[in-house]
XYZ file of C-alpha atoms in Angstrom:
140
model
C 44.099 42.686 -13.350
C 43.188 40.848 -10.309
C 42.399 43.468 -7.814
C 44.964 42.023 -5.142
C 47.505 42.127 -7.628
C 46.967 45.239 -8.821
C 47.211 46.552 -5.227
C 50.015 44.289 -4.270
C 51.844 45.773 -6.974
C 50.863 49.129 -6.389
C 52.596 48.944 -3.109
C 55.846 47.534 -4.370
C 55.901 51.039 -6.495
C 54.988 53.067 -3.153
C 57.670 51.409 -1.076
C 60.095 52.258 -4.081
C 59.181 56.137 -4.373
C 60.044 55.802 -0.102
C 63.507 54.611 -0.526
C 64.063 56.693 -3.740
C 63.091 59.954 -1.231
C 64.961 58.490 1.314
C 68.330 57.855 -0.382
C 68.218 60.903 -1.864
C 67.448 62.801 1.627
C 70.121 61.515 3.475
C 72.493 62.022 0.443
C 71.831 65.843 0.692
C 73.364 65.958 -2.433
C 69.758 66.289 -4.673
C 69.849 67.224 -8.251
C 67.327 70.667 -8.778
C 63.974 70.029 -7.899
C 63.907 65.656 -8.008
C 63.019 65.716 -4.103
C 59.706 68.169 -4.885
C 59.161 66.232 -8.251
C 59.310 62.540 -6.632
C 57.623 64.075 -4.014
C 54.996 65.100 -6.049
C 54.919 61.520 -8.360
C 54.565 59.888 -4.617
C 51.682 62.160 -3.769
C 49.900 61.812 -7.081
C 50.439 57.597 -7.282
C 48.981 57.422 -3.365
C 45.793 59.089 -4.680
C 45.352 57.061 -7.732
C 46.048 53.783 -5.396
C 43.609 55.158 -2.783
C 40.636 55.666 -4.914
C 41.219 52.450 -6.591
C 40.979 51.330 -3.034
C 38.442 53.195 -1.959
C 36.158 52.422 -5.226
C 37.163 48.650 -5.505
C 38.179 47.385 -2.021
C 36.203 48.774 0.681
C 33.226 48.472 -1.868
C 33.506 45.069 -1.511
C 33.638 44.681 1.965
C 30.729 46.870 2.965
C 28.803 44.680 0.463
C 30.019 41.267 2.238
C 27.183 38.989 3.555
C 30.242 38.423 6.975
C 29.657 40.958 9.347
C 33.045 39.961 10.245
C 34.415 41.457 6.829
C 31.791 44.009 6.659
C 33.208 45.572 10.445
C 37.316 45.076 8.795
C 36.773 46.915 6.231
C 35.192 50.078 7.359
C 37.785 50.189 9.870
C 40.388 50.227 7.499
C 38.798 52.666 5.309
C 38.455 54.542 8.627
C 42.114 54.087 9.383
C 43.909 54.654 5.741
C 41.503 58.042 5.572
C 42.799 59.410 8.307
C 46.154 58.469 7.243
C 45.435 60.069 3.645
C 44.591 63.313 5.399
C 48.327 63.577 7.455
C 49.759 62.805 4.286
C 47.898 65.056 2.091
C 48.677 68.007 3.847
C 52.243 66.727 4.039
C 52.296 67.080 0.584
C 50.847 69.964 0.158
C 52.826 71.861 3.160
C 55.774 71.204 1.890
C 54.850 71.493 -2.405
C 56.224 75.164 -2.993
C 58.922 74.890 -0.938
C 62.528 75.291 -2.670
C 64.317 72.016 -2.781
C 67.637 73.683 -0.516
C 65.519 74.490 2.163
C 63.247 70.983 2.590
C 66.931 69.549 3.232
C 68.029 71.446 5.724
C 64.158 71.466 7.364
C 64.423 69.188 10.326
C 60.552 69.515 10.881
C 60.118 68.336 7.044
C 62.614 64.950 7.224
C 60.834 64.402 10.540
C 57.560 64.612 8.885
C 58.887 62.325 6.222
C 59.831 60.178 7.889
C 56.544 59.803 9.455
C 54.560 59.660 6.637
C 57.041 56.733 5.266
C 57.325 54.905 8.531
C 53.035 54.764 9.124
C 52.246 54.231 5.079
C 55.371 51.226 4.903
C 53.170 49.847 7.957
C 50.357 50.356 6.644
C 51.204 48.000 3.634
C 52.112 45.513 5.868
C 49.291 45.214 7.736
C 47.097 45.464 4.073
C 48.853 42.588 2.821
C 48.829 40.677 5.796
C 45.136 40.935 7.238
C 42.724 43.085 4.725
C 43.941 41.078 1.313
C 43.539 37.894 2.904
C 39.929 38.685 4.136
C 39.347 39.785 0.814
C 40.497 36.438 -0.654
C 37.983 34.686 2.318
C 35.161 36.876 2.386
C 34.722 39.252 -0.907
C 36.385 37.130 -3.666
C 33.897 36.135 -5.885
């Protein structure tokens, strides 16, 4: 499967996870462990997505003969590393909390909203800037 098509399909799945989690948080009436399971599923999916980017996408930019592509790939890779660290800390922090405590925790909700907003913004930037650059500079 084409790398960019695969990454875009994964973005759709990530956004689907965010919507489902956000909807459940807004309802406040979540099935036992549903939210925790969804957060863990999202974390696992994000890890796989990031691994694909690290293994296939960013190296393509690094190996490009175009300096602009190399710089863009390095910039995006560095930014994604920072976003990933924050996201993984979030997942680990709330991984073992009791569901009812999560739903009452204003800090959890605020941090979840920040992660969701940040990743959604990142998805948009990747699809509008990075992926077209891949097509221009890296596609073989």
